[in-house]
XYZ file of C-alpha atoms in Angstrom:
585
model
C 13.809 -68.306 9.724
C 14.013 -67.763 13.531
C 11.141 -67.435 15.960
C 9.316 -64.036 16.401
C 11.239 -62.941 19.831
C 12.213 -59.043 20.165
C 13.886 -57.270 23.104
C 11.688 -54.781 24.655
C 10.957 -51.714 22.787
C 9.307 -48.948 24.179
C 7.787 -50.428 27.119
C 4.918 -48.050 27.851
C 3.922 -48.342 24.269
C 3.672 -51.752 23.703
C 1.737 -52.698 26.784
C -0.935 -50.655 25.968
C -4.184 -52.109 26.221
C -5.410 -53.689 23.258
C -8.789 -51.744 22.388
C -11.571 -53.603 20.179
C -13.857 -51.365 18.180
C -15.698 -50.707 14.879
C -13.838 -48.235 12.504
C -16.021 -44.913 12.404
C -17.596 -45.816 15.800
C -17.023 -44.591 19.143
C -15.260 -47.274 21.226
C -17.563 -49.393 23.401
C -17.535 -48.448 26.917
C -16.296 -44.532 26.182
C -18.797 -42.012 26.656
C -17.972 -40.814 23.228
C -20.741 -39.330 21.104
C -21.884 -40.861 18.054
C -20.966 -37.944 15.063
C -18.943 -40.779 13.579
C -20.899 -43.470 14.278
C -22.187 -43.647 10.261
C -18.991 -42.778 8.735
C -18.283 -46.228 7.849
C -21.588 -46.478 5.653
C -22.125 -42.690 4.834
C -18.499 -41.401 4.369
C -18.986 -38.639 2.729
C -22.139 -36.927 4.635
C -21.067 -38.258 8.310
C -21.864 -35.368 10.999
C -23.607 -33.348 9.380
C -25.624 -30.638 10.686
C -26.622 -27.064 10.681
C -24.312 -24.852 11.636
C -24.417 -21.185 14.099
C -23.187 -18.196 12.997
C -20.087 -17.048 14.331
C -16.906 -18.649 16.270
C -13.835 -20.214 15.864
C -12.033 -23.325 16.117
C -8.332 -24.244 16.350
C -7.198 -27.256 14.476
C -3.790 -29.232 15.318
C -1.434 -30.047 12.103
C 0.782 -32.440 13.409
C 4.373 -30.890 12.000
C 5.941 -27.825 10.478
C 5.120 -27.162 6.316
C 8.107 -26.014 5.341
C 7.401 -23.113 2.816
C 4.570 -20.626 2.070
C 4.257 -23.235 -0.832
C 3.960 -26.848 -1.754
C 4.832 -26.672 -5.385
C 8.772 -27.815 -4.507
C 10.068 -31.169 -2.260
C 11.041 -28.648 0.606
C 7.643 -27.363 1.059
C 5.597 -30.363 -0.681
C 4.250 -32.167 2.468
C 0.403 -32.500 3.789
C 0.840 -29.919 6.073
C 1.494 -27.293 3.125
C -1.038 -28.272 1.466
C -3.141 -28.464 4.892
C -2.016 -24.530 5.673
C -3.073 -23.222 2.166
C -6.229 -25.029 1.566
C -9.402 -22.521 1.416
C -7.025 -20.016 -0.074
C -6.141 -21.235 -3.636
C -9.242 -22.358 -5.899
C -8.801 -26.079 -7.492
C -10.945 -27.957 -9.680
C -12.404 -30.675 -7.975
C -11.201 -32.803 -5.148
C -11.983 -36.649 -3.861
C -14.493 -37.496 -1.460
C -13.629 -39.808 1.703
C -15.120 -43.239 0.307
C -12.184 -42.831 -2.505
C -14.736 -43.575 -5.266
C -15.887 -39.873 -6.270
C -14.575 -37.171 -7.663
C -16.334 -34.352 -6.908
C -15.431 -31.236 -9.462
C -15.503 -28.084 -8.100
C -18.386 -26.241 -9.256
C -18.443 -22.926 -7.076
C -15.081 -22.306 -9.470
C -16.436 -23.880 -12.837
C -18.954 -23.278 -15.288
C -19.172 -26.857 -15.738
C -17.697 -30.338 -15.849
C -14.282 -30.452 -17.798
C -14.539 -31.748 -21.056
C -12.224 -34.021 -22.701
C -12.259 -32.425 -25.962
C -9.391 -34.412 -28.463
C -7.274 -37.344 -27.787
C -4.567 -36.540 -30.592
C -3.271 -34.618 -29.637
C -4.523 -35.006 -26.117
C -6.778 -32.019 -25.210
C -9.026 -31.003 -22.238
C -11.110 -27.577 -21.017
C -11.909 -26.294 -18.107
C -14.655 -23.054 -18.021
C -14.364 -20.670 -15.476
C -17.517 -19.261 -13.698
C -17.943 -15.045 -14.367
C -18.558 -14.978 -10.584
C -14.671 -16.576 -9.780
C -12.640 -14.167 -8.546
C -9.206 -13.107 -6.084
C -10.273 -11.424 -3.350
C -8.948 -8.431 -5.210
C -11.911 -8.498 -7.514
C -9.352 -9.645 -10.267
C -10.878 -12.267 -12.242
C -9.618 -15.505 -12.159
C -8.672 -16.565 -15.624
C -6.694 -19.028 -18.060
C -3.727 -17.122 -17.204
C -3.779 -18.245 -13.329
C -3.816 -22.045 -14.789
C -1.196 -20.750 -17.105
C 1.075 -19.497 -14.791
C 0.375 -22.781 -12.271
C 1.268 -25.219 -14.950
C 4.592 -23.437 -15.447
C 5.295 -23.131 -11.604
C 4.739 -26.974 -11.939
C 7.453 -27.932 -14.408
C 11.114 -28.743 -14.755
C 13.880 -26.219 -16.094
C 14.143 -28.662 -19.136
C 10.500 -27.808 -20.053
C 11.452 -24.637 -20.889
C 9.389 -22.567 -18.835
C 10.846 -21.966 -16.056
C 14.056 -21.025 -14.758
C 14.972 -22.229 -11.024
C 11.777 -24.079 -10.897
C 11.767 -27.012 -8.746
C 9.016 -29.448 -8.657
C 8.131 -32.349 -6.804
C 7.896 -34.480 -9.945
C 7.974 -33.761 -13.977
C 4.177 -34.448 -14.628
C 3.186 -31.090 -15.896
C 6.323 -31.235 -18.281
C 4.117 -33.174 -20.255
C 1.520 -30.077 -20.702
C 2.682 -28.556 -24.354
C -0.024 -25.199 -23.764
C -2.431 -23.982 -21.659
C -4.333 -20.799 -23.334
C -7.262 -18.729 -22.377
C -10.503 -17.918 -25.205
C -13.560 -16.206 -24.563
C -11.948 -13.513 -22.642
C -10.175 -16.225 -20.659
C -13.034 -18.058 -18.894
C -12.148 -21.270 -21.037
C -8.807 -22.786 -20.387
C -7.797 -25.623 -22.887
C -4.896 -27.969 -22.156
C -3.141 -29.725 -24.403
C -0.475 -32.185 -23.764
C 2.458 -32.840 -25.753
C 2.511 -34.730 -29.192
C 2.101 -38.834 -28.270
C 1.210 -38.152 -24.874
C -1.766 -39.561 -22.900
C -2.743 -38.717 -19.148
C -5.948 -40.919 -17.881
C -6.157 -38.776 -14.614
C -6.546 -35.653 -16.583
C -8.945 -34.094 -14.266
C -6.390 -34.135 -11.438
C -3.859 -32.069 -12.723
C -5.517 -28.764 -11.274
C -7.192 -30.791 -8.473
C -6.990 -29.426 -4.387
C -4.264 -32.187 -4.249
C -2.011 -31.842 -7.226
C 1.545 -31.026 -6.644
C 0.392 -26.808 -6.949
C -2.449 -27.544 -4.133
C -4.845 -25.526 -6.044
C -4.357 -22.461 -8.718
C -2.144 -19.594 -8.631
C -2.736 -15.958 -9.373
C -0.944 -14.873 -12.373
C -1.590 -10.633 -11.740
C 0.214 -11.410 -8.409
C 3.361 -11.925 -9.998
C 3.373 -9.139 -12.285
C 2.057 -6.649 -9.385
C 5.370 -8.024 -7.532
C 7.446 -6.993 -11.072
C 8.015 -11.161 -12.105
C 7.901 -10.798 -15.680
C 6.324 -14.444 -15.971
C 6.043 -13.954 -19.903
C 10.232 -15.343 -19.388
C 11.327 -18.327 -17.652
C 13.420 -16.135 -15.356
C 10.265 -14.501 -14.396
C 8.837 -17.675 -13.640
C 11.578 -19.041 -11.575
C 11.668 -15.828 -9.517
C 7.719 -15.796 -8.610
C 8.223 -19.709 -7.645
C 11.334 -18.257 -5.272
C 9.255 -15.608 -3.894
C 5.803 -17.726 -3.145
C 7.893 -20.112 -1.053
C 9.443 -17.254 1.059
C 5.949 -15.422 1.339
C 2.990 -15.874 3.236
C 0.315 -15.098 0.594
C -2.125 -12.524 1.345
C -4.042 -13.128 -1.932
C -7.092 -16.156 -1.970
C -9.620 -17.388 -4.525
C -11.213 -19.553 -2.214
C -13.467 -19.525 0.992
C -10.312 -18.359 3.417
C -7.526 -15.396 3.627
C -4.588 -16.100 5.501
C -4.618 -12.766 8.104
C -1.682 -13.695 9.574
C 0.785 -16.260 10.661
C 4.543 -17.744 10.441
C 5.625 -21.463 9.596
C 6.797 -22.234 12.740
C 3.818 -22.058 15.501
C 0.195 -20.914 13.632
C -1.252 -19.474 10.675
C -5.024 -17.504 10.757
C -7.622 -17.483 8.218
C -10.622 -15.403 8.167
C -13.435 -15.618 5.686
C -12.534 -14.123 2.045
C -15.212 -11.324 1.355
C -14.545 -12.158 -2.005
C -15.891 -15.936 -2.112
C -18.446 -16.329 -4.286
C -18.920 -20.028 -3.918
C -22.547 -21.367 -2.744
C -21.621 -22.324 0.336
C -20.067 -19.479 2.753
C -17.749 -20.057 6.271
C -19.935 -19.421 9.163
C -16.940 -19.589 11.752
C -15.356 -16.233 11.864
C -11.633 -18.218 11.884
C -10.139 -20.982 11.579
C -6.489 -21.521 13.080
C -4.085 -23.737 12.148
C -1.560 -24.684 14.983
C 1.721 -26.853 14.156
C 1.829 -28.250 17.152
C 4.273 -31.001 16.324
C 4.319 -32.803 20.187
C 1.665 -35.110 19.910
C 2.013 -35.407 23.852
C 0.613 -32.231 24.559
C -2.423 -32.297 22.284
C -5.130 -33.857 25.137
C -4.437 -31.255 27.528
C -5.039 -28.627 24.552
C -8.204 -30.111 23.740
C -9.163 -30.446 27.304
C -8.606 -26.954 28.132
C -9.533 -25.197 24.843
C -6.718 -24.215 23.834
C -7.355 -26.313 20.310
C -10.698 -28.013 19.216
C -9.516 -31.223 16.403
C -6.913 -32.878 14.898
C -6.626 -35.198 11.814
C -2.914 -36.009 11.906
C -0.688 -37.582 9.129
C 0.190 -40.058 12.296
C -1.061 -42.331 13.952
C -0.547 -42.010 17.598
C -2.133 -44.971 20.090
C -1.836 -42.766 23.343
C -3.601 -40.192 22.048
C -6.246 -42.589 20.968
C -6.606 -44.273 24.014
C -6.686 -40.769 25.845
C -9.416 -39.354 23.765
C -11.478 -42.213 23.643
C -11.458 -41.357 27.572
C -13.241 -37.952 26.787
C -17.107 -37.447 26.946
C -16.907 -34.077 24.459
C -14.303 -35.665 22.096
C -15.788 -37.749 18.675
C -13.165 -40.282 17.199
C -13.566 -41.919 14.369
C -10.022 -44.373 13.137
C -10.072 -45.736 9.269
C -7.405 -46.917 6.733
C -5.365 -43.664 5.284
C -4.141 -42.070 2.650
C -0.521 -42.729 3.849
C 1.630 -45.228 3.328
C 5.355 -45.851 5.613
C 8.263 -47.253 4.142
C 11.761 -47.042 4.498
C 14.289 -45.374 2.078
C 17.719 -45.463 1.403
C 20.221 -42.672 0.120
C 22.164 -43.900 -2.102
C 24.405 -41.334 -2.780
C 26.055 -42.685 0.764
C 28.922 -45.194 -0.503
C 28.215 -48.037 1.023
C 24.111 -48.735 0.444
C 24.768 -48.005 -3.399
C 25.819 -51.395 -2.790
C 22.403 -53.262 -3.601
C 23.423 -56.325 -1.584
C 23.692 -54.708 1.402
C 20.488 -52.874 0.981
C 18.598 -56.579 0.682
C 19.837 -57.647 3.891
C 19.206 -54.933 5.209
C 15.790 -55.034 4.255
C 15.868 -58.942 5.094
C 16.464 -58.500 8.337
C 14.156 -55.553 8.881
C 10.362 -57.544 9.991
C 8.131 -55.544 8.912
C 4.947 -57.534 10.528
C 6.922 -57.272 13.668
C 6.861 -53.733 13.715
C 3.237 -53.628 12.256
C 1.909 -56.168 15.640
C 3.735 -53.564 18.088
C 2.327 -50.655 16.580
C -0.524 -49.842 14.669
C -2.355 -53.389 15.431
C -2.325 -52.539 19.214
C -5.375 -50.279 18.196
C -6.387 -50.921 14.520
C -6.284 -54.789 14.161
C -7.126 -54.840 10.650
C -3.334 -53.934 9.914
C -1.604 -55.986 7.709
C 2.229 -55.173 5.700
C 1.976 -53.487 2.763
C 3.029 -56.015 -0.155
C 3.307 -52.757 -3.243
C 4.458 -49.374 -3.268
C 1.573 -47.997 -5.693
C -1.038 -49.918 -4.639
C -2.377 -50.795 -1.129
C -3.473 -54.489 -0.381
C -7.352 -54.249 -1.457
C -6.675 -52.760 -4.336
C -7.941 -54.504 -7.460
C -4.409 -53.234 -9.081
C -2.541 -55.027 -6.361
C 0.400 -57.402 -6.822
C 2.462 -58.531 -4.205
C 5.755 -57.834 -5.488
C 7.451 -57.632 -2.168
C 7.217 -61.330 -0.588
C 9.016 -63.006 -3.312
C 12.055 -60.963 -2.244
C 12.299 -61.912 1.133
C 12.444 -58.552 2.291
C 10.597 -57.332 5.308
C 10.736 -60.639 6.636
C 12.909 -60.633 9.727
C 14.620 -63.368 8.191
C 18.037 -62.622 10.478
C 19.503 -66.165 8.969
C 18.786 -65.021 5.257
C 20.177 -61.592 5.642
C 23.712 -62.695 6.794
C 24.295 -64.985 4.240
C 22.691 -62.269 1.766
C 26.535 -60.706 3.276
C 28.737 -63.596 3.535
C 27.520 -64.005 -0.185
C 28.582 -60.819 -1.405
C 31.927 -60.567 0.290
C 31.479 -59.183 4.118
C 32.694 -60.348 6.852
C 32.185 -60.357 10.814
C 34.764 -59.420 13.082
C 32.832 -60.433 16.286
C 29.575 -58.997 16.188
C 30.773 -56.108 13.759
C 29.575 -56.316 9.704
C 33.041 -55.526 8.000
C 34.383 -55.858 4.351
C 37.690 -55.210 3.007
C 38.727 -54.891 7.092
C 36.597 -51.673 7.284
C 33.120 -51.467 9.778
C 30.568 -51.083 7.676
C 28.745 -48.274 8.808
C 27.523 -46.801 10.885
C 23.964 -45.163 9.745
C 22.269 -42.132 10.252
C 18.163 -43.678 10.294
C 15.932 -40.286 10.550
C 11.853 -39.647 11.127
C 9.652 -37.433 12.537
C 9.117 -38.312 15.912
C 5.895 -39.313 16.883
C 4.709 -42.899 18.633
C 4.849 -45.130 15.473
C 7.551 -44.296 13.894
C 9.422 -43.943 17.502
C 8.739 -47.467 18.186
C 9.466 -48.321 14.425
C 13.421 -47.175 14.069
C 14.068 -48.243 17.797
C 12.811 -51.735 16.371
C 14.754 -50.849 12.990
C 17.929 -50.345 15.139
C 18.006 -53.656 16.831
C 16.817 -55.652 13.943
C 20.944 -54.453 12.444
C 22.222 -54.770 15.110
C 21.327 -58.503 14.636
C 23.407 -57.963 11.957
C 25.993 -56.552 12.455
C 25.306 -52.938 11.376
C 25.190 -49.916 14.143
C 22.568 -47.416 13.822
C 22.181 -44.251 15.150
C 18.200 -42.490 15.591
C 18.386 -38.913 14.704
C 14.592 -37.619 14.450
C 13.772 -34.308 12.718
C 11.101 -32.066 12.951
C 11.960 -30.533 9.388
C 10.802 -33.808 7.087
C 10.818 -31.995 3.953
C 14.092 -30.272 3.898
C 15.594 -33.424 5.474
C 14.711 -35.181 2.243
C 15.259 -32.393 0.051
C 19.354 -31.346 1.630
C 19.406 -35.332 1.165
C 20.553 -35.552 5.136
C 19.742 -38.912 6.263
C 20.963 -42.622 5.412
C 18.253 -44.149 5.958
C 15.154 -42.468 6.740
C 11.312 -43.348 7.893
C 8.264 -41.238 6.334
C 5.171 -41.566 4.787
C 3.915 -40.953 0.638
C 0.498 -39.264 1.044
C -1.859 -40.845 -1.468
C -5.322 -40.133 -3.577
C -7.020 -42.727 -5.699
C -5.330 -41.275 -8.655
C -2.213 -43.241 -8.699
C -0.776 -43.005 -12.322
C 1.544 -40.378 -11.849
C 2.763 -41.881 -8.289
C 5.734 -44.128 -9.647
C 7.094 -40.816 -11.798
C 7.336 -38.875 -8.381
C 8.774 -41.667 -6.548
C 11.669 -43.038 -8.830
C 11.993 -40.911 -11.915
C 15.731 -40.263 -12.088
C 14.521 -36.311 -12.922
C 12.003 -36.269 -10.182
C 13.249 -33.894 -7.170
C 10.806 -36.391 -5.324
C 13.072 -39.136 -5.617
C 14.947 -37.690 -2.707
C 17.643 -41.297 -2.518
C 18.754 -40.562 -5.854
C 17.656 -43.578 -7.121
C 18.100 -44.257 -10.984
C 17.612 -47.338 -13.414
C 16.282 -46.752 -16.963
C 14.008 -49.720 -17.344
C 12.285 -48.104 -14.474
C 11.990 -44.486 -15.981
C 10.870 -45.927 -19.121
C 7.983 -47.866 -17.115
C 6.950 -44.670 -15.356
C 6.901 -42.418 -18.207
C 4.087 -45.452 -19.797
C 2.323 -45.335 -16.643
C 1.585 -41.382 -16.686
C 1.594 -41.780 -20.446
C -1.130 -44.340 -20.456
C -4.224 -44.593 -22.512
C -6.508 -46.190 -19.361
C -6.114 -46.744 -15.962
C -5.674 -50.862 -16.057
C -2.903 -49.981 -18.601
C -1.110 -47.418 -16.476
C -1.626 -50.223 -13.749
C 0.129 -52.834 -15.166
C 3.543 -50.462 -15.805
C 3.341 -49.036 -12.208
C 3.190 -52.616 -10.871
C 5.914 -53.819 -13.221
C 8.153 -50.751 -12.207
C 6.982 -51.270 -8.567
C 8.968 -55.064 -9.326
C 12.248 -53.768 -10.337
C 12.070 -51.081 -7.657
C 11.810 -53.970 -4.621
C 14.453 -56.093 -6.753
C 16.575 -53.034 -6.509
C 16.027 -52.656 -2.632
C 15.447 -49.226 -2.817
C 12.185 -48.594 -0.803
C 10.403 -51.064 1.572
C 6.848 -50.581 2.011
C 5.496 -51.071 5.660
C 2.065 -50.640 5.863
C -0.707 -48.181 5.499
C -1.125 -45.774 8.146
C -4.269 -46.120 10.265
C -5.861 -42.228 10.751
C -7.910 -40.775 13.253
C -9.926 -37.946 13.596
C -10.625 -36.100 16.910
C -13.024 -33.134 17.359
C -15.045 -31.859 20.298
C -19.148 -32.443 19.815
C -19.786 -28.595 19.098
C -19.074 -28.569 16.009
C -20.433 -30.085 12.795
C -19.439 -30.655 9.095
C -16.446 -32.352 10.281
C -15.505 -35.291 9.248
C -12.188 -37.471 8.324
C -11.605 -37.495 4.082
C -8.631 -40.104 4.162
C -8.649 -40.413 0.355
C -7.071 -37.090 0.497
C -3.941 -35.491 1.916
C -6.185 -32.618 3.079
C -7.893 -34.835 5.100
C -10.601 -33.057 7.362
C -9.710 -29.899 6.253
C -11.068 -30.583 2.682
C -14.404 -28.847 3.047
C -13.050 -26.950 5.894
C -15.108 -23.850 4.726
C -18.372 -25.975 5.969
C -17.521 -26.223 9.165
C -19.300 -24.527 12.191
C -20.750 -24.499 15.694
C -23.761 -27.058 16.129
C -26.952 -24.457 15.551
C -28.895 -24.462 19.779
């Protein structure tokens, strides 16, 4: 194993100062406020206040969504789901200390019941007072109609339906009684699901409930599976006018802003003071101070973590910051339906020589010390479900030495510096990401770590992520897997060889049999032990290399409270956006 030395990589990042501070708390020395300042021992209630009628604010999503809807890959990021929260009505959603699961009571009646367990039933029962801002009713056939959106052509339900994983395949009905205000589920015969109450959730794969009298006022007859597919078509190419939740979408595109405005519909307890809320993509992270310095925007709760922008705002008097562990995790991926990484020798040197603590000290550490690797693709390092399952492998390492004869072993050669076999250059690859600081620093790192090897990479960073993964048009590629505390349908969407989430095309049957016994599970410390072994095979078969959580941050200006950070959720801030206002004079 040779020493820790690098070459230089993005010299302006990595002699940033390093910054020593509390998580939650305004860094010492900044003339900060304290909103944040009991986050870390009141998560869930942090910055609270009473709020002014009236106003606006303009919040910064840090890249573009993709679709009008999050139900496929192409338009299943955070930021869809960001975009479209406060318009569809969900079920309950997780609160920032990851521990409780709040259901959503301004939509039901009250808490879902779990009602058989052969076969495998639960119920839902819809408030009287739920409705679209239409005045239609929302009913069992809204859940109806979501649950088919959500599933595979080989369900049967829908034809040119394209999910980000099978889960709701698993749902054999979902029918309406007393006039359609109770909704029962039932799953397929022999099937178990332990997170049950997540399946209609603000962060399942839907991002909330769909209206089913939409469909038929756009002539989708959704009692066919043509029907189906053509409504799931048309939501993804439409901005939706409709809502059954605090916010309308007024107006907007996919590429610069959407507006909400209040629904005059809602008839949830708590109502929006602020008369809108914009969301901006605003995808160059380097313009975001001068925004919030001259009004332009007012917050930001980005999927990345960006240590300029940290050190910047910690600079501002008006600006609370709060930095915590998130819900996202980076890795790398490989596709392997390029010829040469099907070869599963070269992808363990290349994940040999790849050092992932290396990367983790000239990153995220320079401002969030606490950062270690990530040692398990389903569970993060605290987790009581953890196993290492990475170490053992050697990969992540940085192990140059290792990864070479890793090569030699399996028949390449060097002609100089060059990786060769069979007298052809191996190579070279395309590695893609988004571009912000991190992952910037990360591939330039990735790129000379191969080049220690042999292997010539080229950076190509999009600003598209989820039809980059979907059109498959990468090598190897950078991102990050949003998480919740559920976590037993997580290996399913990652490396089921029918999951459309499983964007490298990965397939080995001992693994989809482990997945389906995860989702299929009769408790959580069952579904555990199947994700982990799966998790096993998957770093045995060098397919994915975890990197390491991804610190978050929150920024806001002090005139507004009822923000805070959720991390446990892909929503992040914007969960209870509807809260939000201007501090009450």
């Amino acid at each position: 194993m040779r020493e820790k030395s690098r070459p230089t990589v993005g010299a302006a990042l990595l002699i940033a100062a390093l910054f020593a501070f509390t998580a939650c708390a305004p860094h010492e020395g900044s003339e900060n406020t304290d909103a944040f300042a009991d986050c870390a021992d009141n998560p869930n209630t942090c910055n609270s206040g009473e709020r002014a009628e009236g106003g606006s604010i303009t919040w910064i999503v840090d890249s573009l969504p993709g679709a009008w809807a999050s139900l496929s890959p192409k338009g299943g990021s955070v930021y869809t789901l960001q975009m479209l929260h406060g318009i569809l009505p969900n079920t309950g959603y997780w609160e920032p200390d990851g521990a409780t699961f709040t259901t959503n009571l301004d939509l039901l009646a009250e808490e879902p019941q779990l009602i058989d367990e052969d076969p495998f039933t639960y119920q839902f029962k819809i408030r009287p007072e739920a409705v679209w801002d239409d005045g239609t009713p929302i009913t069992a056939a809204d859940f109806e109609i979501t649950w088919k959106l959500s599933t595979t052509e080989e369900a049967g339900h829908c034809k040119g339906c394209q999910p980000r994983s099978d889960t709701y395949n698993q749902i054999a009905s979902v029918e309406g009684s007393d006039g359609g205000s109770t909704v029962t589920v039932t799953l397929v015969d022999g099937v178990a699901d332990p997170e049950w109450r997540d399946r209609f959730s603000a962060d399942n794969i839907a991002g909330g409930i769909y209206p089913a009298h939409i469909a038929e006022e756009q002539g989708f007859d959704i009692t066919t599976p043509e029907g189906v597919g053509e409504y799931f078509q048309w939501l993804h190419t439409t901005m939706p006018t409709f809502s059954g939740g605090p916010y309308r979408l007024v107006e907007g595109d996919l590429k610069t802003q959407v507006i909400k405005e209040p629904n005059p519909q809602w008839y949830g307890e708590v109502q929006p003071t602020l008369d809108t809320v914009v969301i901006r993509f605003l995808t160059d992270e380097g313009t975001w101070i001068s925004a919030l310095d001259n009004g332009e925007a007012h917050g930001t709760s980005p999927v990345a973590f960006g240590q300029d922008t940290v050190e910047q705002a910690r600079q501002r008097p008006n600006l609370n910051v709060s930095i915590t562990e998130g819900p996202s995790w980076e890795h790398i991926d490989f596709n392997l339906d390029n010829e040469w990484l099907k070869d599963v020798e070269l992808r363990r040197a290349i994940f040999t020589a790849i050092d992932v603590e290396d990367i983790t000290q000239r990153t995220i550490a320079q401002l969030y010390p606490e950062a270690e690797p990530r040692t398990n693709h389903v569970f993060s390092n605290d987790s009581p479900y953890h196993t290492d399952v990475i170490t053992e492998t050697g990969q992540g390492s940085g192990d140059i030495d290792a990864a070479r004869q890793i090569l030699l072993d399996a028949g390449y050669t060097y002609e100089g510096d060059t990786l060769t076999r069979d007298g052809e250059k191996v190579g070279p690859f395309r590695l893609r990401s988004t571009s912000n600081t991190v992952r910037d620093t990360s591939t330039e790192l990735i790129q000379s770590y191969l080049a220690e090897i042999g292997i010539e990479v080229t950076i190509e960073p999009t600003d598209d992520l989820g039809g980059t993964l979907a059109a498959q048009d990468y090598d190897i590629m950078q991102y990050g897997w949003s998480s919740t505390p559920s976590f037993a349908t997580a290996p399913s969407q990652y490396w089921s060889s029918t999951s459309d989430s499983n964007f490298g095309r990965y397939h080995n049957e001992e693994v989809d049999e482990l997945v389906e016994r995860a989702r299929n599970a009769s408790s959580l410390d069952e579904a555990a032990e199947y994700a982990n072994e799966a998790a096993r095979i998957v770093a045995q078969d060098a397919y994915v290399l975890p990197l390491f959580n991804m610190p978050v941050y929150i920024l806001v200006t002090d005139d507004y409270v009822n923000v805070r950070d959720n991390p446990s959720s892909s929503l992040r801030a914007l969960y209870q956006h509807h809260e939000w206002g201007l501090v009450a004079q």
